[in-house]
Coordinates of C-alpha atoms in Angstrom, one line a residue:
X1 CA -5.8 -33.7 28.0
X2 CA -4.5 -32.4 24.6
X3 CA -4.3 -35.2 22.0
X4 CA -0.9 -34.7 19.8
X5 CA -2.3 -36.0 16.5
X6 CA 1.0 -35.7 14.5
X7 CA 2.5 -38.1 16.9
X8 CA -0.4 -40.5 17.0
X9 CA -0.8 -40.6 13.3
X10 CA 3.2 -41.2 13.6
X11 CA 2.5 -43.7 15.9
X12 CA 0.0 -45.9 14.1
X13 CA 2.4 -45.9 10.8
X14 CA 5.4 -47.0 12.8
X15 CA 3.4 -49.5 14.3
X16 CA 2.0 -50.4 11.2
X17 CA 5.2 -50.4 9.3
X18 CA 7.0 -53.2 11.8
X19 CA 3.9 -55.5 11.3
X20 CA 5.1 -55.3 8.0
X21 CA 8.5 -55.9 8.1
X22 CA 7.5 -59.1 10.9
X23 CA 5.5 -60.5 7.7
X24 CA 8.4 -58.9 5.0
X25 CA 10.4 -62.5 5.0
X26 CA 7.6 -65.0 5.2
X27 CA 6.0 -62.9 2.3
X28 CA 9.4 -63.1 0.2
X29 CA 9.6 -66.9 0.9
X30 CA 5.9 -67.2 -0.3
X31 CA 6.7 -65.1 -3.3
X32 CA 10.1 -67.7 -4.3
X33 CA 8.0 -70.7 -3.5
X34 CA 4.9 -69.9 -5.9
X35 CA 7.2 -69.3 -9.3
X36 CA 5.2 -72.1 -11.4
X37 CA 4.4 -69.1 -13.8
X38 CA 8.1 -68.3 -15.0
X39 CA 8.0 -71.2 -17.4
X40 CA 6.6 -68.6 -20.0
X41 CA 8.9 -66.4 -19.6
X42 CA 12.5 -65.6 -19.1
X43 CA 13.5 -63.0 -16.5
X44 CA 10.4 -60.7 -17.9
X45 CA 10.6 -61.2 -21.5
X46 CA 7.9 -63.1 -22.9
X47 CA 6.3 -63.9 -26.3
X48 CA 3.2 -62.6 -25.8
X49 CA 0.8 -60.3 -24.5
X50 CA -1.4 -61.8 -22.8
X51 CA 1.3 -64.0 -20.8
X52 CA 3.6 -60.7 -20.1
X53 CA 0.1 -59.0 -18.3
X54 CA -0.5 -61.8 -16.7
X55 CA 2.7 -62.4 -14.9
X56 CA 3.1 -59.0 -13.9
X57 CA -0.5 -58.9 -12.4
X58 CA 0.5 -62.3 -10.2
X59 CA 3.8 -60.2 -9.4
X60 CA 2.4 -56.9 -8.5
X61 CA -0.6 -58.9 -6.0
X62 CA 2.9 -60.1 -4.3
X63 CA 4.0 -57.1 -4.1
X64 CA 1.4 -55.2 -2.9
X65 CA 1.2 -57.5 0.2
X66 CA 4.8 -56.7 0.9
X67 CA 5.9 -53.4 3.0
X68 CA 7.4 -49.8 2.3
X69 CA 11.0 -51.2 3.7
X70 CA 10.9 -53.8 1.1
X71 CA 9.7 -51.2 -1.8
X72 CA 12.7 -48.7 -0.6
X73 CA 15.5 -52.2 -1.0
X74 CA 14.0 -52.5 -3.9
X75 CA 14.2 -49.2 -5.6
X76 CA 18.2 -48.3 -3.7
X77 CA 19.5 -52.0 -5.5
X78 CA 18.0 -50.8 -8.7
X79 CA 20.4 -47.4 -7.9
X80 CA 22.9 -49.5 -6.8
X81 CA 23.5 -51.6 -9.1
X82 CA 22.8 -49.7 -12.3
X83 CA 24.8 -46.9 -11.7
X84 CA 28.3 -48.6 -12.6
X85 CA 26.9 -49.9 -15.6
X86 CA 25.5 -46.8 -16.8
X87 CA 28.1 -46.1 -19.7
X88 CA 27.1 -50.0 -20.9
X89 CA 23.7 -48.2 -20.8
X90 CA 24.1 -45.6 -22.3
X91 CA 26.0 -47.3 -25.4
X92 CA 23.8 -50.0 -26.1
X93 CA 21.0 -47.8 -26.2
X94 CA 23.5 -45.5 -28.5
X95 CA 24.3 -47.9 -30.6
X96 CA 21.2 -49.7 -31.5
X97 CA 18.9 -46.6 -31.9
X98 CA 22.3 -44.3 -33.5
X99 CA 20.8 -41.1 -32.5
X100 CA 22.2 -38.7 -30.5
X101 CA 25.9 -39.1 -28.6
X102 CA 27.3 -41.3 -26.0
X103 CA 28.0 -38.7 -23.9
X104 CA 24.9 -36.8 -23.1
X105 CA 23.3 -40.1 -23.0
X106 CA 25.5 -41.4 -20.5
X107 CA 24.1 -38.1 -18.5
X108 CA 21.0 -38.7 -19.2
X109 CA 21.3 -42.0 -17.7
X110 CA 22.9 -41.3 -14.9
X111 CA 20.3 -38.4 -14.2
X112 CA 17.4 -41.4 -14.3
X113 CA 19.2 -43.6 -12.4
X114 CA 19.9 -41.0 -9.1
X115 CA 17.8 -38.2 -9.2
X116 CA 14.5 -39.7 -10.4
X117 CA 11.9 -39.8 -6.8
X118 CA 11.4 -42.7 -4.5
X119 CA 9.2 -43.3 -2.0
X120 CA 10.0 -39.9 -0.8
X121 CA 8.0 -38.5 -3.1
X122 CA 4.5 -40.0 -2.1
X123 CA 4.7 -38.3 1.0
X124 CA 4.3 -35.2 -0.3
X125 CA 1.0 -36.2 -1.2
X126 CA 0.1 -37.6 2.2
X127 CA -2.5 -35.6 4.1
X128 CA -4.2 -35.2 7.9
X129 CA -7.4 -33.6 8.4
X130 CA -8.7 -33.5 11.9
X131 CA -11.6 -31.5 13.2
X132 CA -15.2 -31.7 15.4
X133 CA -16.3 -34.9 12.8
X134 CA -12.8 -36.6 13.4
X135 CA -10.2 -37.5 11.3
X136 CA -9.6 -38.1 7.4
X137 CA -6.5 -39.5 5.9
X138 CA -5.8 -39.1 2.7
X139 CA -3.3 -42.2 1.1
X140 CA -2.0 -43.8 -2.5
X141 CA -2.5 -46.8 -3.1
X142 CA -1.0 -48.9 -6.3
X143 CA -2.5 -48.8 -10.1
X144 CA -1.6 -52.1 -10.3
X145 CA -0.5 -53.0 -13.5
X146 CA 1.1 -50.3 -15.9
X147 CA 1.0 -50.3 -19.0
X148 CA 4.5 -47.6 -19.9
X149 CA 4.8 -46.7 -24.0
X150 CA 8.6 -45.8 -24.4
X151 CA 10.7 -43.7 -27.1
X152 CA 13.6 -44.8 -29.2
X153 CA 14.8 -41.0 -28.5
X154 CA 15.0 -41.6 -24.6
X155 CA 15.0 -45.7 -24.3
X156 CA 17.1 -47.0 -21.2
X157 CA 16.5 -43.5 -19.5
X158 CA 12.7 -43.4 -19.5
X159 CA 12.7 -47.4 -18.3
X160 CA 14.6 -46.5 -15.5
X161 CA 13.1 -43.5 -14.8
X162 CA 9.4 -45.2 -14.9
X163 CA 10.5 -48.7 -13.3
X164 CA 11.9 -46.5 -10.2
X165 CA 8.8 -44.3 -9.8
X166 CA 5.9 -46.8 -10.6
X167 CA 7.9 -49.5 -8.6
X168 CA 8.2 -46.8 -5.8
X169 CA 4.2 -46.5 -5.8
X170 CA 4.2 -50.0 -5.8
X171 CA 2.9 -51.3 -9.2
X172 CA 4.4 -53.7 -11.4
X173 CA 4.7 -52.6 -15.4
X174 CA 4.2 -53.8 -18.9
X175 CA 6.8 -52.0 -21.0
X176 CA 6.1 -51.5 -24.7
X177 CA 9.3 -50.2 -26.0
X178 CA 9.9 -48.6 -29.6
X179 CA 10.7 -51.2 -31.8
X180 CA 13.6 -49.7 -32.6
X181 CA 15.3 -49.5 -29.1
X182 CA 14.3 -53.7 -28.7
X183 CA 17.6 -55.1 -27.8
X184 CA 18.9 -52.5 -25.6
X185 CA 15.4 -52.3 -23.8
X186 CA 15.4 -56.7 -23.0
X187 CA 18.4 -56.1 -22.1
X188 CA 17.8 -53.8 -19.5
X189 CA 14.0 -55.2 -18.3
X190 CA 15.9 -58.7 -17.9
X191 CA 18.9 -56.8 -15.5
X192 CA 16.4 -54.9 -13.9
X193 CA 14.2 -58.4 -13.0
X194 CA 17.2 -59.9 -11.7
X195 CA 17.6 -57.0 -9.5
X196 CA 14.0 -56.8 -8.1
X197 CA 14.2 -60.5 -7.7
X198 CA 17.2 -61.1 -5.4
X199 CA 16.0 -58.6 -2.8
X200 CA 12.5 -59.3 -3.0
X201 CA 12.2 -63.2 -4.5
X202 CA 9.2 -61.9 -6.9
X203 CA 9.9 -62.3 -10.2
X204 CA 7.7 -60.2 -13.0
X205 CA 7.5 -57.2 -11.5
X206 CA 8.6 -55.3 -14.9
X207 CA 8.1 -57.2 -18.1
X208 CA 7.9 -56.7 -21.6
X209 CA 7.7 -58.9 -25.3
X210 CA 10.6 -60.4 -27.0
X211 CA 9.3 -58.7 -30.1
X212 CA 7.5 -55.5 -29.6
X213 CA 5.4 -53.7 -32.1
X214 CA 2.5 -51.1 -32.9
X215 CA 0.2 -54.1 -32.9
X216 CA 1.2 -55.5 -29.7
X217 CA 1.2 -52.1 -28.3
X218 CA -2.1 -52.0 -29.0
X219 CA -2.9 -54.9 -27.4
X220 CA -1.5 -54.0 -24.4
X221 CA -4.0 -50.9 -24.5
X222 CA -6.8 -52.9 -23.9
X223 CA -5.8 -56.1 -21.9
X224 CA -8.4 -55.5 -18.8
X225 CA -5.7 -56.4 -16.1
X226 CA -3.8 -52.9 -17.6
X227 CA -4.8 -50.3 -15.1
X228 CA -2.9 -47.0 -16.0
X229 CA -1.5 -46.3 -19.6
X230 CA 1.5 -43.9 -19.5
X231 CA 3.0 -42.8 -22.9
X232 CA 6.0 -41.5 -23.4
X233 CA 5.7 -40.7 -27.4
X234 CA 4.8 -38.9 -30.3
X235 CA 1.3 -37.5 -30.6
X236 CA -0.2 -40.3 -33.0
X237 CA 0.4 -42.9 -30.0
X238 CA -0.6 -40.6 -27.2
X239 CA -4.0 -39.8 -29.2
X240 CA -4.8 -43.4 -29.6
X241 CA -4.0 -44.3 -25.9
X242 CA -6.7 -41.5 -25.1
X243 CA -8.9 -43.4 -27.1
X244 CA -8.9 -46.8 -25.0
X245 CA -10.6 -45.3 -22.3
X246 CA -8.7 -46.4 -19.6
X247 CA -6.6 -43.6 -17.4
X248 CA -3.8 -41.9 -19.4
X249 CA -0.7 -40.2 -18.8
X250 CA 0.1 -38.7 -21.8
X251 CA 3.8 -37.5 -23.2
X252 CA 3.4 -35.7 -26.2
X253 CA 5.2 -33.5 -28.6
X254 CA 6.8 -30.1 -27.3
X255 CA 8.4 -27.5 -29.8
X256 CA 10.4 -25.5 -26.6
X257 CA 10.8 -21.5 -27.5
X258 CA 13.8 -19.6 -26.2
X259 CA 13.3 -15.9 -25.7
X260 CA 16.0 -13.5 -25.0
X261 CA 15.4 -10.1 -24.6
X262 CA 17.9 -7.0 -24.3
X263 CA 18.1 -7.0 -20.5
X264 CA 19.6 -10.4 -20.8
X265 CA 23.3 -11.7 -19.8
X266 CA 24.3 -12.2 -23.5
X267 CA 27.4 -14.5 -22.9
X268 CA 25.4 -17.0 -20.4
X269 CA 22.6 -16.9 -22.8
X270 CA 24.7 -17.6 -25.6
X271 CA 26.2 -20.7 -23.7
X272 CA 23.2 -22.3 -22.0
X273 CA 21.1 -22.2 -25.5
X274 CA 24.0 -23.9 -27.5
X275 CA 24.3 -26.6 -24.2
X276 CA 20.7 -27.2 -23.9
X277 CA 20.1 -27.0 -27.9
X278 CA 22.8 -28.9 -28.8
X279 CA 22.5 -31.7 -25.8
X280 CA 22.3 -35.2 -27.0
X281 CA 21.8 -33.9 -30.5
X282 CA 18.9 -31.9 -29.7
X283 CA 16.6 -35.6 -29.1
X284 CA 14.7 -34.4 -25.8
X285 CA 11.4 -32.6 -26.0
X286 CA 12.6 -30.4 -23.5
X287 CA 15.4 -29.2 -25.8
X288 CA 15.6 -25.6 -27.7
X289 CA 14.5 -25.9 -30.9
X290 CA 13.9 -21.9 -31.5
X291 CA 15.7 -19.2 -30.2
X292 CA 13.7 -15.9 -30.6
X293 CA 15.7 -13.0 -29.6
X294 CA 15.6 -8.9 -29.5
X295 CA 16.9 -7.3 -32.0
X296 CA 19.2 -5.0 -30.3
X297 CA 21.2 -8.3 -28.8
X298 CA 20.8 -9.7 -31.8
X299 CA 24.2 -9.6 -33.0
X300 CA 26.2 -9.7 -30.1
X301 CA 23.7 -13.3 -29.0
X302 CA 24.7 -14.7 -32.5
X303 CA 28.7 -13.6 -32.2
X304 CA 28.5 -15.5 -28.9
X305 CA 26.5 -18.7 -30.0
X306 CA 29.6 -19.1 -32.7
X307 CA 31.9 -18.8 -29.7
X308 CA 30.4 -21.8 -27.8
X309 CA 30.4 -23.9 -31.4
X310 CA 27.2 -22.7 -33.0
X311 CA 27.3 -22.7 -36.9
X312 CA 25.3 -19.9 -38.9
X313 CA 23.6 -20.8 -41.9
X314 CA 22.4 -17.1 -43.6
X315 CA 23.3 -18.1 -47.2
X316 CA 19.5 -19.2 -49.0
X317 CA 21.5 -21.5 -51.3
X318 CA 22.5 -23.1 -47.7
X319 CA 19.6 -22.9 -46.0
X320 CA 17.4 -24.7 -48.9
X321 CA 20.1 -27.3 -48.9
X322 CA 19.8 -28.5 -45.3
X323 CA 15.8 -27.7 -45.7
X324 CA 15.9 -30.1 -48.5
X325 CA 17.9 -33.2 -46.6
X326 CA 16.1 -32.9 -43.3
X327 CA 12.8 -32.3 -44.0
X328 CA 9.9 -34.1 -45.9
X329 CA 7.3 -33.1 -48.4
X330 CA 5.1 -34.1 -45.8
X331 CA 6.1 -31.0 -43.5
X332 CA 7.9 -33.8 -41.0
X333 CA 11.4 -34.2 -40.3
X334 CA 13.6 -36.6 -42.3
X335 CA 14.0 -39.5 -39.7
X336 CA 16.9 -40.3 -41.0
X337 CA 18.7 -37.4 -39.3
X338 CA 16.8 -37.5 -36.0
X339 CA 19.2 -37.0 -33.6
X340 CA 22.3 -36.9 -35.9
X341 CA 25.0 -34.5 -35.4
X342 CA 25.6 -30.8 -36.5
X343 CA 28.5 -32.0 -38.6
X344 CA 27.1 -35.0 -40.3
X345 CA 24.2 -32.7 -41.5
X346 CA 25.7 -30.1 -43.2
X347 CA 28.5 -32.4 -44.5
X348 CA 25.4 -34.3 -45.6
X349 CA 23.9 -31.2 -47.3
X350 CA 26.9 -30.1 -49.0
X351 CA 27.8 -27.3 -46.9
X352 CA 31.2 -26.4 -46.5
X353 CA 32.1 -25.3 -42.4
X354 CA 35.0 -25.2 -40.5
X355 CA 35.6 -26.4 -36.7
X356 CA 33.6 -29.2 -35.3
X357 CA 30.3 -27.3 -34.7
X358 CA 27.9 -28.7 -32.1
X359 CA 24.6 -26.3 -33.2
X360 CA 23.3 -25.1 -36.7
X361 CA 22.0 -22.1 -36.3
X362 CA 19.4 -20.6 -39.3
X363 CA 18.8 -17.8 -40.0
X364 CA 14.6 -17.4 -40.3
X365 CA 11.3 -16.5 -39.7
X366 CA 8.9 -17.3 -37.7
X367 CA 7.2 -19.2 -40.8
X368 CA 10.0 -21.7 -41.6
X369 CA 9.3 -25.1 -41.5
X370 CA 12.4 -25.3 -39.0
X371 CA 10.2 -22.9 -36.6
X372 CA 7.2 -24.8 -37.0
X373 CA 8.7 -28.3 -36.5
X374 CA 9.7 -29.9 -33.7
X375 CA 12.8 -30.8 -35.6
X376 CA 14.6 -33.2 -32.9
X377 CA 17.9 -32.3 -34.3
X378 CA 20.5 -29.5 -33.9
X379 CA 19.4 -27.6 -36.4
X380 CA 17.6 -24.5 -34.5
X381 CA 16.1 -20.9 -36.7
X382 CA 17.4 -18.0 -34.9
X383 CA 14.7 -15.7 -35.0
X384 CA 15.0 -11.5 -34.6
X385 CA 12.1 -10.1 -33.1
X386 CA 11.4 -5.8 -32.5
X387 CA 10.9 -6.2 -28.9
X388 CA 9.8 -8.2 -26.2
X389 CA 5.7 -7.8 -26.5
X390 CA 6.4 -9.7 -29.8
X391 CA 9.0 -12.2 -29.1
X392 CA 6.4 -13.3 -26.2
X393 CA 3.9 -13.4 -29.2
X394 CA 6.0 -15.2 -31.3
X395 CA 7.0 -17.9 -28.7
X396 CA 3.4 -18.4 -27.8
X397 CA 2.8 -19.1 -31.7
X398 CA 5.5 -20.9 -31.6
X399 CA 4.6 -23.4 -28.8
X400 CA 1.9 -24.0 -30.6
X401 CA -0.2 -24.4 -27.7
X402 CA 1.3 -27.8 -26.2
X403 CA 2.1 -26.4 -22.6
X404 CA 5.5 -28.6 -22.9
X405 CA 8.4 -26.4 -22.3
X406 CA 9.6 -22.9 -23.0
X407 CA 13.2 -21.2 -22.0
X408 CA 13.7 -17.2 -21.7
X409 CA 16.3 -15.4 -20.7
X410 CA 16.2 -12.1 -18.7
X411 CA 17.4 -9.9 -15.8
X412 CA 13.7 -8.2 -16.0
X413 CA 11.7 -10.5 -12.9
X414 CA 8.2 -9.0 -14.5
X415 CA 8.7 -10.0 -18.0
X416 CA 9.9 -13.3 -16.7
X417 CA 6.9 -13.6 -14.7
X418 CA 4.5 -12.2 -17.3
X419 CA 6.0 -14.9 -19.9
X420 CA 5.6 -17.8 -17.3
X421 CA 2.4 -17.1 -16.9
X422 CA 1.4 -16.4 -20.8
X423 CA 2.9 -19.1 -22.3
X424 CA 1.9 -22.2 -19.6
X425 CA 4.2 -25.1 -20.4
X426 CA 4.9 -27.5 -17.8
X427 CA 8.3 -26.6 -17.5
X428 CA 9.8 -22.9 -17.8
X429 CA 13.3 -22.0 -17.1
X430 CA 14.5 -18.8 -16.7
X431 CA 18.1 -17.9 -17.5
X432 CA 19.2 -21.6 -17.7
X433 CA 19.9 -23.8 -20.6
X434 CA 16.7 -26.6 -21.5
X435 CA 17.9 -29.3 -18.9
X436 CA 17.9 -27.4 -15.9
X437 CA 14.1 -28.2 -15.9
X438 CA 14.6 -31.9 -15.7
X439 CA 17.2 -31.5 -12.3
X440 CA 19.9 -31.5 -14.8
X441 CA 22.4 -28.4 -13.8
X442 CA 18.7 -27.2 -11.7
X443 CA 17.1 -27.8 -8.9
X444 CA 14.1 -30.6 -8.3
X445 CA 13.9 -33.9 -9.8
X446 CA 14.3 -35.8 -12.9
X447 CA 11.9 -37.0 -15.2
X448 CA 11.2 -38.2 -19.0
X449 CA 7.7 -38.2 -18.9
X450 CA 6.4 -34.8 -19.0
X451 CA 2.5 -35.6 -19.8
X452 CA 1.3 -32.4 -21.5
X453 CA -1.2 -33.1 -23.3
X454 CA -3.3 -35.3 -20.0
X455 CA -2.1 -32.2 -17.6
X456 CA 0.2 -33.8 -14.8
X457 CA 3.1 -32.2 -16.2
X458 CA 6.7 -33.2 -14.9
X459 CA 5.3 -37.3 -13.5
X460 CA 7.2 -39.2 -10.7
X461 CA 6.2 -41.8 -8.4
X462 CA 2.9 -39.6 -6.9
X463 CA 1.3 -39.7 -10.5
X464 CA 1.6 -43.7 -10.5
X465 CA -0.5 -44.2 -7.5
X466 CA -4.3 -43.8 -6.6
X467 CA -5.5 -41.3 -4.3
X468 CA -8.3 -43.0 -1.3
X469 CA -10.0 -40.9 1.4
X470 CA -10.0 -42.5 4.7
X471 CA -12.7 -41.2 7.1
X472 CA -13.1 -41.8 10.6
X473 CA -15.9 -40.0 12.6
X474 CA -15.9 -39.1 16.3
X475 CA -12.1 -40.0 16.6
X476 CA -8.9 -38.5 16.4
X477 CA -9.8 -34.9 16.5
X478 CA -8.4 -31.8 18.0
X479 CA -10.1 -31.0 20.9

């Protein structure tokens, strides 16, 4: 007789998963009952290190002896509940960081919270082989504790984003926050415990320090009970978490290239780059921050980019003016516009505009320092190029070998496949504004982790867990 291993595999995890959900509520009562801990801290937040780690190590050893059912409550109550606060999200992230705008980051927010993988996600990973020798199962299994580096850029989106995938893999997580998003990020690790906590009864499972810093960070890089460091940062904290030799996910810098070429459809073009350039002031990495286009749709790209509330800068008075207020002698840009909007810069600069412009658009070179930064504002060179051999050679320089993100638009399918596979970011959209790559306005999910520089890309719940090889000989093969 035939033996159907796709049910029997389905068999054994069904059977495996009610002997779960049998122990699910004598496992939750365990986890109220044994709280003694919690004196340290107050719903995640502690003051210090070593105690935070701690507690989430007791937390995630709970957790791991819980089942699947109990990690899916888990992660739907964290959608559930945060979704109707996600404007209160959104501003007090706003306000306490004041970079970008309420409204894309009430977007952005709303993106984390529903489109960011569950558990869903890990089976996708999941793999049967069968054959003479038997059977071998391949399975994740928990980090255990994470260590998760946040940005002020991205601060209540990329917690929730990383609480619901490392939670969904079944790991609790140390959050080091940028110092400069503190209030808003305690405030949203302590709603996010009280969440976890009613369905489950286990406190801990996502903590963090009432005062966060470089130096704690640091600390929390090599506490021994912190299995997994993921960074979510600029390339100074990504480089020293490589250096701690434990396991790194690594979000870096990106400096995203859009290229348009003369088969293009100008007037979508025109209106996805000024959307995707000019979203949330231009703060994700994902974000446009050159447009290189073709000189014979030069003009009409430009006369369109004004139409959907692009400002050009051409005048060299102007452009040294804006050069001068946002960027540094040190070839960096002027924090102190990060994320501010098109009209407070050039009213900033002196420059006299009309309208309420979303996007500064400058008129350069590939050599100006607003080509060659990743500026993180909305202030983007628009670059004219001969053809298409060089635009693809400008983008490359352009990109300046991170492998983060690059944007083109064209109605030729072999120069968008030729530039896909020449330039080798971890996201590339074609004929879409920057977003669409994160499930924004595009298919697949979100994320706001895109770890270039370690080379997992566009991370969700799969690349918080540990692959195991199960082998079992002369069993369960196809015979």
């Amino acid at each position: 007789m035939e033996l159907d291993i796709e049910k029997l595999v389905s068999r054994i995890i069904k059977e495996g998963s009610l002997k779960e959900e049998e122990n699910d509520l004598s496992e939750t009562k365990k986890a109220s009952a044994d709280s003694s801990y919690l004196a340290v801290g107050e719903s995640g937040v502690f003051k210090t290190v070593a105690e935070a780690v701690k507690a989430a190590k007791i937390a995630q050893n709970k957790y791991f002896h819980t089942s699947l059912k109990m990690r899916k409550k888990i992660i739907q109550a964290v959608r559930d509940q945060l979704l109707p606060e996600v404007k209160d999200i959104a501003r007090r992230g706003y306000e306490e960081t004041n970079m970008g705008n309420l409204k894309d980051k009430i977007e952005k927010n709303r993106l984390a919270i529903t489109n960011t993988p569950g558990l869903e996600d890990l089976k996708i990973s999941s793999q049967v082989i069968t054959g003479d020798s038997g059977m071998t199962l391949y399975e994740l299994c928990p980090y255990g504790v994470i260590g998760a580096i946040t940005p002020s850029t991205n601060p209540t989106e990329t917690i929730i984003n990383n609480a619901i995938g490392m939670l969904a893999a079944g790991n609790s997580i140390y959050f080091s926050p940028h110092p400069g998003a503190k209030n808003s990020s305690i405030w949203l690790i302590k709603k996010l415990n009280e969440i976890v906590s009613k369905v489950s009864g286990i406190e801990n499972l996502i903590v963090m320090i009432e005062k966060p810093s470089i130096q704690a960070a640091q600390e929390m890089m090599t506490n021994p009970d912190i299995n997994l460091l993921v960074v979510t940062g600029g390339p100074g904290v990504v480089g020293q978490a490589m250096r701690s030799g434990k396991k790194v996910l690594g979000a870096g810098a990106g400096n995203p290239p859009v290229l348009v070429d003369e088969t293009a459809d100008i007037e979508k073009a025109a209106a996805d780059i000024v959307n995707g350039a000019s979203f949330d002031n231009n703060l994700p990495c994902i974000a446009e921050k050159n447009v290189v286009v073709v000189n014979e749709v030069a003009a009409d790209l430009l006369k369109n980019m004004e139409k959907n509330g692009s400002f050009v800068v051409s005048n060299s008075q102007d452009i040294e003016k804006i050069k001068k207020l946002t960027v540094t002698e040190k070839h960096t840009p002027n924090k102190k516009y990060v994320g501010k909007s098109a009209e407070k810069i050039l009213t900033d600069a002196g420059v006299i505009y009309t309208g309420h412009p979303r996007l500064v658009l400058i008129e350069a070179d590939k050599n100006s320092p607003f080509a060659q930064i990743e500026m993180l504002m909305p202030v983007v060179p628009f670059i004219r190029v001969e053809d298409f051999d060089v635009a693809l050679q400008t983008c490359l320089e352009l990109e300046h070998g991170l492998h983060h993100t690059a944007i083109m638009h064209s109605q030729n399918v072999s120069r968008l496949n030729e530039a896909a596979k020449e330039m080798q970011t971890s996201i590339f959209v074609k004929n879409g504004p920057s977003y669409a790559g994160i499930g924004f306005g595009g298919e697949g999910p979100t994320t706001y982790t895109i770890a270039t520089p370690t080379g997992e890309g566009t991370t969700s719940a799969r690349n918080f867990a540990r692959v195991r090889r199960c082998v079992l000989t002369n069993g369960f093969s196809i015979r």
